CSV table of C-alpha atoms in Angstrom, one decimal:
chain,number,residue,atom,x,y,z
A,1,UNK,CA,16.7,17.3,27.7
A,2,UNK,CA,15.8,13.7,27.3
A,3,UNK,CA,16.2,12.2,23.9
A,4,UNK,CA,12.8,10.0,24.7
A,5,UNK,CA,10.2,12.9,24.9
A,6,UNK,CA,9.3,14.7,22.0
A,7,UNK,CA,10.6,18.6,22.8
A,8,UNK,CA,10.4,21.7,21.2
A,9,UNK,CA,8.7,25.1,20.2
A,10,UNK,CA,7.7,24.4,17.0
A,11,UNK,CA,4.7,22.2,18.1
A,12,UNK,CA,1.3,23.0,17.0
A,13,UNK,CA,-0.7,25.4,17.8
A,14,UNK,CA,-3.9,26.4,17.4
A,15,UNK,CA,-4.5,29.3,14.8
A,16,UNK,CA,-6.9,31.2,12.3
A,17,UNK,CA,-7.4,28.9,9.2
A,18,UNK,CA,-4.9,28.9,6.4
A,19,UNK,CA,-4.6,27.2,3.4
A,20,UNK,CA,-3.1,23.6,3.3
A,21,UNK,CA,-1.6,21.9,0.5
A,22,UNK,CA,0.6,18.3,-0.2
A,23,UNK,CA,4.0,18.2,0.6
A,24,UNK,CA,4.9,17.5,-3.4
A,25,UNK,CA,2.9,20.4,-4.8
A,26,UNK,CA,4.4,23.3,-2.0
A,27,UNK,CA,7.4,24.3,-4.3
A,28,UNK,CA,4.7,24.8,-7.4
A,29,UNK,CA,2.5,26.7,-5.0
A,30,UNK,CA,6.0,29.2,-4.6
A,31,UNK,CA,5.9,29.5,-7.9
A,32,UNK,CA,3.0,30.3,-8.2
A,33,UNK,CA,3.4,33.1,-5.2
A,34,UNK,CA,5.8,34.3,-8.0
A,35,UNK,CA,3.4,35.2,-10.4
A,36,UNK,CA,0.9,36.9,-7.5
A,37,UNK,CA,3.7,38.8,-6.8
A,38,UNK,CA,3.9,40.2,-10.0
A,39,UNK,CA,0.9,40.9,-10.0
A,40,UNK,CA,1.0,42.9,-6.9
A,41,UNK,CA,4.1,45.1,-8.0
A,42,UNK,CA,2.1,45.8,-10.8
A,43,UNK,CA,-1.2,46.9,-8.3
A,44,UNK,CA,1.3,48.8,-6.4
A,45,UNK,CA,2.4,50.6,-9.6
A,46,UNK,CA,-1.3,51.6,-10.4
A,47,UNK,CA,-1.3,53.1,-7.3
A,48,UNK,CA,1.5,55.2,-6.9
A,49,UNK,CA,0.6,56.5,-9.8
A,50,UNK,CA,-2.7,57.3,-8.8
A,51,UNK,CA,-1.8,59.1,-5.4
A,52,UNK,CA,0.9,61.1,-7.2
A,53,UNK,CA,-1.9,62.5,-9.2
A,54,UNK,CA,-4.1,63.5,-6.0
A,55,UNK,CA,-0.5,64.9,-4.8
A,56,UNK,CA,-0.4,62.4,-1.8
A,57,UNK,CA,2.8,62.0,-1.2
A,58,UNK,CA,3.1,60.2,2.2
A,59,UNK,CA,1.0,57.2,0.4
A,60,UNK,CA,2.9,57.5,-2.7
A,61,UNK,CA,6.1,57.2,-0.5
A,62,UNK,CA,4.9,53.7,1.3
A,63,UNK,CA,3.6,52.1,-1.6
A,64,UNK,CA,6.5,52.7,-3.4
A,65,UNK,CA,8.6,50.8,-0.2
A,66,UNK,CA,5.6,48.3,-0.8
A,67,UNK,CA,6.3,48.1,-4.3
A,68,UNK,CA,10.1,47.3,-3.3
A,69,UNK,CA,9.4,44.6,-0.8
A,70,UNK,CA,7.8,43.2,-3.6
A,71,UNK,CA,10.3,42.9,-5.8
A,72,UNK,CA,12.8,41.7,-3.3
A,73,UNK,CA,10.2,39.0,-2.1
A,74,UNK,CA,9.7,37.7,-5.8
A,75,UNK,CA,13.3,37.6,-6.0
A,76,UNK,CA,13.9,35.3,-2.8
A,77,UNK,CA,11.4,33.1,-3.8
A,78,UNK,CA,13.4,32.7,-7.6
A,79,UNK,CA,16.5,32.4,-5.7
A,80,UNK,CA,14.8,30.0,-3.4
A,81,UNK,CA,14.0,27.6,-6.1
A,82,UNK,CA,17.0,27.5,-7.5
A,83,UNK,CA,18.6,26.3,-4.8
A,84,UNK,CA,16.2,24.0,-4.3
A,85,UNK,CA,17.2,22.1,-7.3
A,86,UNK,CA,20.4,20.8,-5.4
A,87,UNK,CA,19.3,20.4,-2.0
A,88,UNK,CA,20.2,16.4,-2.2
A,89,UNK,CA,23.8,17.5,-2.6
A,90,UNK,CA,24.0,20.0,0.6
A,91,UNK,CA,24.2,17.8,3.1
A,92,UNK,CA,27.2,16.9,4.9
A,93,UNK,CA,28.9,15.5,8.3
A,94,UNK,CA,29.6,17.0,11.1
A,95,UNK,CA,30.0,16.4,14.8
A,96,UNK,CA,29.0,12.8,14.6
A,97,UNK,CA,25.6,13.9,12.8
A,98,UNK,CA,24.3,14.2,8.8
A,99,UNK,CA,23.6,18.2,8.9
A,100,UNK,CA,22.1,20.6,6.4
A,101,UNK,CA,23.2,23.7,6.5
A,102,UNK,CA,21.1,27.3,7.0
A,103,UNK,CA,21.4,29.4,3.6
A,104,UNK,CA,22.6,32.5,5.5
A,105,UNK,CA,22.2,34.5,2.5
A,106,UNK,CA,18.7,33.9,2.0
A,107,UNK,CA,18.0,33.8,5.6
A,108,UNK,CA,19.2,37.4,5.2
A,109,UNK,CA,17.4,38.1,2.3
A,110,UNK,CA,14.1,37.5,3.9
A,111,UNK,CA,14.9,40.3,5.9
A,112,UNK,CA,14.8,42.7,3.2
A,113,UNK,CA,11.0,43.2,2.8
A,114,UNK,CA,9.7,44.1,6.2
A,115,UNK,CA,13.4,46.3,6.2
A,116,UNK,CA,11.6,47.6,2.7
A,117,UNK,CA,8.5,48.3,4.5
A,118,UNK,CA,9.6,50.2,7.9
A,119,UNK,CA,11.8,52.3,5.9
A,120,UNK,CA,8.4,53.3,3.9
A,121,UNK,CA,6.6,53.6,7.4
A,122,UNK,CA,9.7,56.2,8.6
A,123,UNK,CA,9.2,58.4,5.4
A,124,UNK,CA,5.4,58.3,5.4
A,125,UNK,CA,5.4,59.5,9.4
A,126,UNK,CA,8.4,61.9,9.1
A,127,UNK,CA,6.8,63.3,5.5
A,128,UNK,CA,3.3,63.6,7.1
A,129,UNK,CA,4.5,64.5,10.8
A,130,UNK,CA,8.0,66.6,10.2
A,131,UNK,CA,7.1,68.7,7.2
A,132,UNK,CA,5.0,71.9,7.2
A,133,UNK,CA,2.8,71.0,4.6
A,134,UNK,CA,2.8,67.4,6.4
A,135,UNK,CA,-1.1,67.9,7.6
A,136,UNK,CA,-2.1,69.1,4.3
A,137,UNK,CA,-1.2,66.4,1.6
A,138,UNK,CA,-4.1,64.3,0.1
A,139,UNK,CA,-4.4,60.9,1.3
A,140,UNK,CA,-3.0,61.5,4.6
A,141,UNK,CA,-5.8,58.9,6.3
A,142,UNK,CA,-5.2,56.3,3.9
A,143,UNK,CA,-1.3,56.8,4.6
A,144,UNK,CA,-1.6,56.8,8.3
A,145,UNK,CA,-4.0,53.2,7.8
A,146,UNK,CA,-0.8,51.9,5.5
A,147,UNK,CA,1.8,52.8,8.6
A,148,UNK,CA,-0.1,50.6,11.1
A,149,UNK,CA,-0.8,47.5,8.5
A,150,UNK,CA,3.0,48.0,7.4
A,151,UNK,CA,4.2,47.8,11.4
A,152,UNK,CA,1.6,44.7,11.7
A,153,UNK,CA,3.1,42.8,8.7
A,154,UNK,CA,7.0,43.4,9.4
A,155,UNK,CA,6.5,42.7,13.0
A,156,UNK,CA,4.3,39.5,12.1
A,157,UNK,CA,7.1,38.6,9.4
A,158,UNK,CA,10.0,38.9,11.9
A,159,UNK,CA,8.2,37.1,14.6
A,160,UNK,CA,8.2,33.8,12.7
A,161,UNK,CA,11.7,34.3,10.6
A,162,UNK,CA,13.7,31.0,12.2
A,163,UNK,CA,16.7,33.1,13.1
A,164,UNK,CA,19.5,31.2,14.3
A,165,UNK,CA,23.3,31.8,14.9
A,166,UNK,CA,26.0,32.2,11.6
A,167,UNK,CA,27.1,28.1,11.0
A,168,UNK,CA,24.7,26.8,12.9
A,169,UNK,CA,22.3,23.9,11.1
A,170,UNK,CA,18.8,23.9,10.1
A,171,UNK,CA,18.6,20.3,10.5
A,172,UNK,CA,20.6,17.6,12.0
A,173,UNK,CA,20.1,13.9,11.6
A,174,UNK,CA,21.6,11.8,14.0
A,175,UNK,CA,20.9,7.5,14.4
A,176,UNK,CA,18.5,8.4,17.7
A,177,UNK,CA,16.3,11.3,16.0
A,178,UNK,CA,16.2,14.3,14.2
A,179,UNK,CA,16.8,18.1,15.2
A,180,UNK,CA,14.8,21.0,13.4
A,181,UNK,CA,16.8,24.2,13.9
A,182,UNK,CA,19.2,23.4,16.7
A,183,UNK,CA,20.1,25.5,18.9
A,184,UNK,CA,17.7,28.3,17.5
A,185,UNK,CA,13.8,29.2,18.5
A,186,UNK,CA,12.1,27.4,16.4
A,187,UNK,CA,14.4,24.2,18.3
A,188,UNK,CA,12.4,20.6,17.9
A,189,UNK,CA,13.9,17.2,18.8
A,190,UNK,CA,11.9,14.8,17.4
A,191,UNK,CA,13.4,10.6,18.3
A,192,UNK,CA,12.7,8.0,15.1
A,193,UNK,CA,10.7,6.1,17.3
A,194,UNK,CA,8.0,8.7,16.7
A,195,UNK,CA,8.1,8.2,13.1
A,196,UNK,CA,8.2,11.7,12.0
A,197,UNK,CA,6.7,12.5,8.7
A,198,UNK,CA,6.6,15.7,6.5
A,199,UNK,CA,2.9,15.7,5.1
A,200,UNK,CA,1.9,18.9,4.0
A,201,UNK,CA,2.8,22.9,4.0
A,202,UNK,CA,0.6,25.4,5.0
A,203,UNK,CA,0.9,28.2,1.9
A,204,UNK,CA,4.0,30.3,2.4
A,205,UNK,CA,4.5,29.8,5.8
A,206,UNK,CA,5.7,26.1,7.4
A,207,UNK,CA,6.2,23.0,7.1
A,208,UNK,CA,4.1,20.5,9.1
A,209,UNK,CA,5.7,17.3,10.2
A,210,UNK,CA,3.0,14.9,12.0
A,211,UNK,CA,4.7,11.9,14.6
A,212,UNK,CA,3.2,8.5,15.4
A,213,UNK,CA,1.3,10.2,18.5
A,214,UNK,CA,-0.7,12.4,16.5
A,215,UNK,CA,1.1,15.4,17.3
A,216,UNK,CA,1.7,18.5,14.4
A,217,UNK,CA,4.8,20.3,14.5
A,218,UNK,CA,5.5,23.2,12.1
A,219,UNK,CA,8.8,23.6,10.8
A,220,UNK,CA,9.4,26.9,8.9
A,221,UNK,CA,11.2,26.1,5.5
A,222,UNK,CA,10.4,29.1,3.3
A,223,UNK,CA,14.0,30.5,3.5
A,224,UNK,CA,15.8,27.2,3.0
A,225,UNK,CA,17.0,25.7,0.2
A,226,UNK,CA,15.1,22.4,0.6
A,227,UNK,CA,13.1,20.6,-1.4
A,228,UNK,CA,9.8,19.4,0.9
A,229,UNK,CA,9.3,16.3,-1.3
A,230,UNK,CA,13.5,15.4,-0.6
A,231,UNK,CA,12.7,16.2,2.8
A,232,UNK,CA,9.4,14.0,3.2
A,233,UNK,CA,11.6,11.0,1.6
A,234,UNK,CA,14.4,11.5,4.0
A,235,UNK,CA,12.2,11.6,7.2
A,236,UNK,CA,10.3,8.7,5.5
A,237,UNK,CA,13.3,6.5,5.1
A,238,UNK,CA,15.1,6.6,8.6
A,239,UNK,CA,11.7,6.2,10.6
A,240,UNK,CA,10.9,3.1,8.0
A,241,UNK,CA,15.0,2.0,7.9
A,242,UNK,CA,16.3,1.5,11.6
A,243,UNK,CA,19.2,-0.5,10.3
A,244,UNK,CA,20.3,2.5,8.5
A,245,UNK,CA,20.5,5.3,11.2
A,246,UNK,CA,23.9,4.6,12.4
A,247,UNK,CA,25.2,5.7,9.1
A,248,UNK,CA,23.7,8.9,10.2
A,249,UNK,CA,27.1,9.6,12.4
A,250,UNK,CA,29.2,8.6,9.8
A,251,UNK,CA,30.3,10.4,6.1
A,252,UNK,CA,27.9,7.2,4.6
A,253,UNK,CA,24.9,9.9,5.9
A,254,UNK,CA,25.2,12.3,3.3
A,255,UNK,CA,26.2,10.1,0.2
A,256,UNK,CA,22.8,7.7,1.0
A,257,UNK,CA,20.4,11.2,1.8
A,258,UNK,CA,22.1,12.1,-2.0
A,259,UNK,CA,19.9,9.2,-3.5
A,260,UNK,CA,17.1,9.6,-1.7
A,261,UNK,CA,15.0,12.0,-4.1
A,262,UNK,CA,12.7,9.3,-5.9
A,263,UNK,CA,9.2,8.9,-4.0
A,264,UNK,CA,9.5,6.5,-1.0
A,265,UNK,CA,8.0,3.5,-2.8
A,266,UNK,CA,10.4,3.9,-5.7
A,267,UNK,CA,13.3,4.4,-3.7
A,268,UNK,CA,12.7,1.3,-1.5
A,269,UNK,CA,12.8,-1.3,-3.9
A,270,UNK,CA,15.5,-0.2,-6.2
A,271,UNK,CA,18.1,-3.1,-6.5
A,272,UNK,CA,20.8,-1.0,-6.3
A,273,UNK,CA,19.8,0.1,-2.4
A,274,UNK,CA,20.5,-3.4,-1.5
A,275,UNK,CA,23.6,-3.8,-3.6
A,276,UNK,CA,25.3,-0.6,-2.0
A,277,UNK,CA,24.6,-1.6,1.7
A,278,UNK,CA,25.4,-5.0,2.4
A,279,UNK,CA,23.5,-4.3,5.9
A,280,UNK,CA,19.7,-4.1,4.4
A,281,UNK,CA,17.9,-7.5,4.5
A,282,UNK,CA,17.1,-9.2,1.3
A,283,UNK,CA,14.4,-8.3,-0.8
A,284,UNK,CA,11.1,-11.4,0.1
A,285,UNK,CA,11.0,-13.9,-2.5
C-alpha cells in the first residue's frame, strides 16, 4: 500500500445522527456515562423487582443479565479513566516506530457486557422455550421483545469492538505518518502531509480525526487508555513539527510524546522545547 494515499476502513461514513462533542470534554462525557449507568442498574433493579412480583421469570432472568452488563460497563469505564491518567507515559519504541500499546485487559473487558447479555438471552429462550410451564409465565411477550433488542445490541457492540491480535499496537507513529490500529480492521494509514487532527468524539463511540482534504475518519478509542486531549496534542505537533518526525524511529519518540500534554499553544512556546532539541529553529525576535 502506498504511503502517499490516505488508506483505511475507518473512514467516514455516512450514519444516523449522534451526538458530538470537543475532543477536551470526551473523557468528562465518560464520566458522566458513569453516573447514567448508575442510574440504569438502578432502573434495571426496579424492574426485576417488579416482574418477580407478576412471576415473570424469563424477563426477570434478562434483566437481571442486563443489570450485570451494567455493572461491568460502569466498571470499564472507571478502569478506563484511570488509565487514562498515565497515557503520556505508555508509549514506547519499537520496530523503528513510537507505538502505543492495546490495553488487552480492557479490550477484553469490553467483551463482558454483550457476553452478560447473550447469556440472559440463552436463559430467557431456554426458560420460556425448554420448560413446561415455559408458555405460561407472565411477561413472556415483553421477554421475547428483550431477546431480539439484547441480540441487536451485542451483535451491534461486537461489530464495532477494534479487535486486533495479542501485542499488536493501537497506534504507531512513524517520521512519514501515523497508523491507527495496524494490522487490525479498524486499519488507517494516515501520511503527515495530510495534517491529521483529532477534533471531536462522537458520545461513547469514536474518535474522529479530520485531514487537510476534508476527509473524517473515526477511530474507536473507548477501550484504550488514552487521553483524546494527549492524543489531539500529539497529532497536532508532528503535522505542525516536520523537523521532529525522525525522532519518531528513534527512543527520543517516546521521551518528547511524554511532554506533550499541555494544549498545543502552550506546548509550543515553552523555552524548554527549544533548549532540549537543539534541531527546532529559534523562537522570532
Amino acid at each position: 500500500m502506498s504511503q502517499q494515499e490516505l488508506s483505511g476502513r475507518g473512514r467516514g461514513r455516512g450514519r444516523w445522527s449522534q451526538r458530538v462533542v470537543p475532543y477536551d470534554q470526551a473523557d468528562a462525557v465518560v464520566a458522566q456515562e458513569i453516573e447514567k449507568l448508575v442510574i440504569a442498574l438502578a432502573l434495571f433493579t426496579a424492574l426485576v423487582l417488579m416482574m418477580l412480583f407478576m412471576w415473570a421469570l424469563p424477563a426477570v432472568a434478562i434483566l437481571t443479565t442486563s443489570g450485570a452488563a451494567t455493572i461491568a460497563q460502569a466498571t470499564g469505564r472507571w478502569w478506563l479513566l484511570r488509565r487514562r491518567r498515565s497515557c503520556h507515559q505508555r508509549w514506547y519504541q519499537a520496530h523503528r516506530a513510537t507505538v502505543f500499546p492495546t490495553h488487552w485487559g480492557l479490550l477484553m473487558w469490553e467483551q463482558v457486557p454483550p457476553a452478560c447479555a447473550l447469556v440472559g438471552v440463552a436463559l430467557a429462550a431456554g426458560m420460556i422455550l425448554l420448560t413446561p410451564q415455559g408458555p405460561y409465565y407472565n411477561g413472556n411477550g415483553l421477554a421475547q421483545a428483550l431477546i431480539a433488542v439484547h441480540i441487536g445490541m451485542a451483535t451491534y457492540y461486537w461489530a464495532k469492538t477494534p479487535m486486533t491480535r495479542r501485542g499488536r499496537p493501537a497506534l504507531s507513529l512513524i517520521p512519514e505518518g501515523v497508523w491507527l490500529w495496524p494490522g487490525g480492521r479498524h486499519e488507517t494509514w494516515i501520511p503527515w502531509e495530510l495534517a491529521p487532527a483529532l477534533t471531536s468524539v462522537v458520545m461513547y463511540n469514536e474518535a474522529l480525526v479530520t485531514t487537510s482534504t476534508g476527509l473524517t475518519l473515526r477511530f474507536p478509542m473507548y477501550c484504550l487508555p488514552l487521553s483524546h486531549t494527549h492524543l489531539h496534542n500529539v497529532l497536532h505537533h508532528y503535522s505542525t513539527h516536520p523537523h521532529h518526525r525522525h525522532e519518531l524511529a528513534t527512543p527520543h519518540g517516546p521521551q518528547r510524546i511524554a511532554t506533550l500534554t499541555q494544549p498545543p499553544n502552550q506546548t509550543e512556546e515553552t523555552p524548554t522545547s527549544h533548549q532540549q532539541d537543539p534541531d527546532s529553529p529559534a523562537p522570532t525576535p
